[in-house]
Amino acid sequence: FNISMLKIRLSRAGRKFVTHYHIVVTEHTKPVKSGEIDILGWYDSKTKKYAVDMEKVRTRVGQGAQLSATVERLFKVNSLTI
């Protein structure tokens, strides 16, 4: 993979009306639900609970992966620093 082309973003999971999201690393050109390289954590939008492996996030960002706007806002709101 070309590391500069990776994106850390949310991928919707769950069933109808019971949604949650995986925080994943994908190529930025792939559709959201395909081609996950790594799963870094999860986020439940209803309860606002989350779990993130920050060590993996720091590693991927150090390799050149970019955060999506939504993931960046999620980290900022929850005071998570990279």
PDB file of N, CA and C in Angstrom, residues 10 43 67-80:
ATOM      1  N   LEU A  10     -14.661   6.480   9.801  1.00  0.00           N
ATOM      2  CA  LEU A  10     -15.692   5.639  10.399  1.00  0.00           C
ATOM      3  C   LEU A  10     -16.328   4.748   9.342  1.00  0.00           C
ATOM      4  N   TYR A  43     -17.118   3.199  17.901  1.00  0.00           N
ATOM      5  CA  TYR A  43     -17.828   4.357  18.443  1.00  0.00           C
ATOM      6  C   TYR A  43     -19.319   4.097  18.338  1.00  0.00           C
ATOM      7  N   LEU A  67      -6.525  11.725   9.132  1.00  0.00           N
ATOM      8  CA  LEU A  67      -7.797  11.547   9.828  1.00  0.00           C
ATOM      9  C   LEU A  67      -8.903  12.194   9.006  1.00  0.00           C
ATOM     10  N   SER A  68     -10.063  11.540   8.960  1.00  0.00           N
ATOM     11  CA  SER A  68     -11.217  12.187   8.336  1.00  0.00           C
ATOM     12  C   SER A  68     -11.693  13.294   9.270  1.00  0.00           C
ATOM     13  N   ALA A  69     -12.488  14.213   8.744  1.00  0.00           N
ATOM     14  CA  ALA A  69     -12.989  15.328   9.549  1.00  0.00           C
ATOM     15  C   ALA A  69     -13.814  14.830  10.730  1.00  0.00           C
ATOM     16  N   THR A  70     -14.609  13.787  10.516  1.00  0.00           N
ATOM     17  CA  THR A  70     -15.461  13.252  11.581  1.00  0.00           C
ATOM     18  C   THR A  70     -14.632  12.611  12.686  1.00  0.00           C
ATOM     19  N   VAL A  71     -13.633  11.837  12.324  1.00  0.00           N
ATOM     20  CA  VAL A  71     -12.779  11.195  13.331  1.00  0.00           C
ATOM     21  C   VAL A  71     -11.976  12.256  14.086  1.00  0.00           C
ATOM     22  N   GLU A  72     -11.506  13.257  13.379  1.00  0.00           N
ATOM     23  CA  GLU A  72     -10.754  14.338  14.025  1.00  0.00           C
ATOM     24  C   GLU A  72     -11.629  15.066  15.048  1.00  0.00           C
ATOM     25  N   ARG A  73     -12.889  15.340  14.693  1.00  0.00           N
ATOM     26  CA  ARG A  73     -13.824  15.985  15.620  1.00  0.00           C
ATOM     27  C   ARG A  73     -14.127  15.071  16.799  1.00  0.00           C
ATOM     28  N   LEU A  74     -14.298  13.787  16.566  1.00  0.00           N
ATOM     29  CA  LEU A  74     -14.550  12.818  17.634  1.00  0.00           C
ATOM     30  C   LEU A  74     -13.399  12.818  18.643  1.00  0.00           C
ATOM     31  N   PHE A  75     -12.167  12.834  18.143  1.00  0.00           N
ATOM     32  CA  PHE A  75     -11.010  12.864  19.030  1.00  0.00           C
ATOM     33  C   PHE A  75     -10.945  14.174  19.805  1.00  0.00           C
ATOM     34  N   LYS A  76     -11.260  15.288  19.144  1.00  0.00           N
ATOM     35  CA  LYS A  76     -11.187  16.598  19.801  1.00  0.00           C
ATOM     36  C   LYS A  76     -12.239  16.707  20.909  1.00  0.00           C
ATOM     37  N   VAL A  77     -13.473  16.285  20.617  1.00  0.00           N
ATOM     38  CA  VAL A  77     -14.573  16.368  21.593  1.00  0.00           C
ATOM     39  C   VAL A  77     -14.263  15.513  22.815  1.00  0.00           C
ATOM     40  N   ASN A  78     -13.614  14.374  22.633  1.00  0.00           N
ATOM     41  CA  ASN A  78     -13.303  13.460  23.737  1.00  0.00           C
ATOM     42  C   ASN A  78     -11.903  13.673  24.307  1.00  0.00           C
ATOM     43  N   SER A  79     -11.258  14.769  23.928  1.00  0.00           N
ATOM     44  CA  SER A  79      -9.931  15.140  24.431  1.00  0.00           C
ATOM     45  C   SER A  79      -8.880  14.059  24.205  1.00  0.00           C
ATOM     46  N   LEU A  80      -8.936  13.419  23.053  1.00  0.00           N
ATOM     47  CA  LEU A  80      -7.931  12.414  22.690  1.00  0.00           C
ATOM     48  C   LEU A  80      -6.856  13.105  21.853  1.00  0.00           C
TER      49      LEU A  80
END
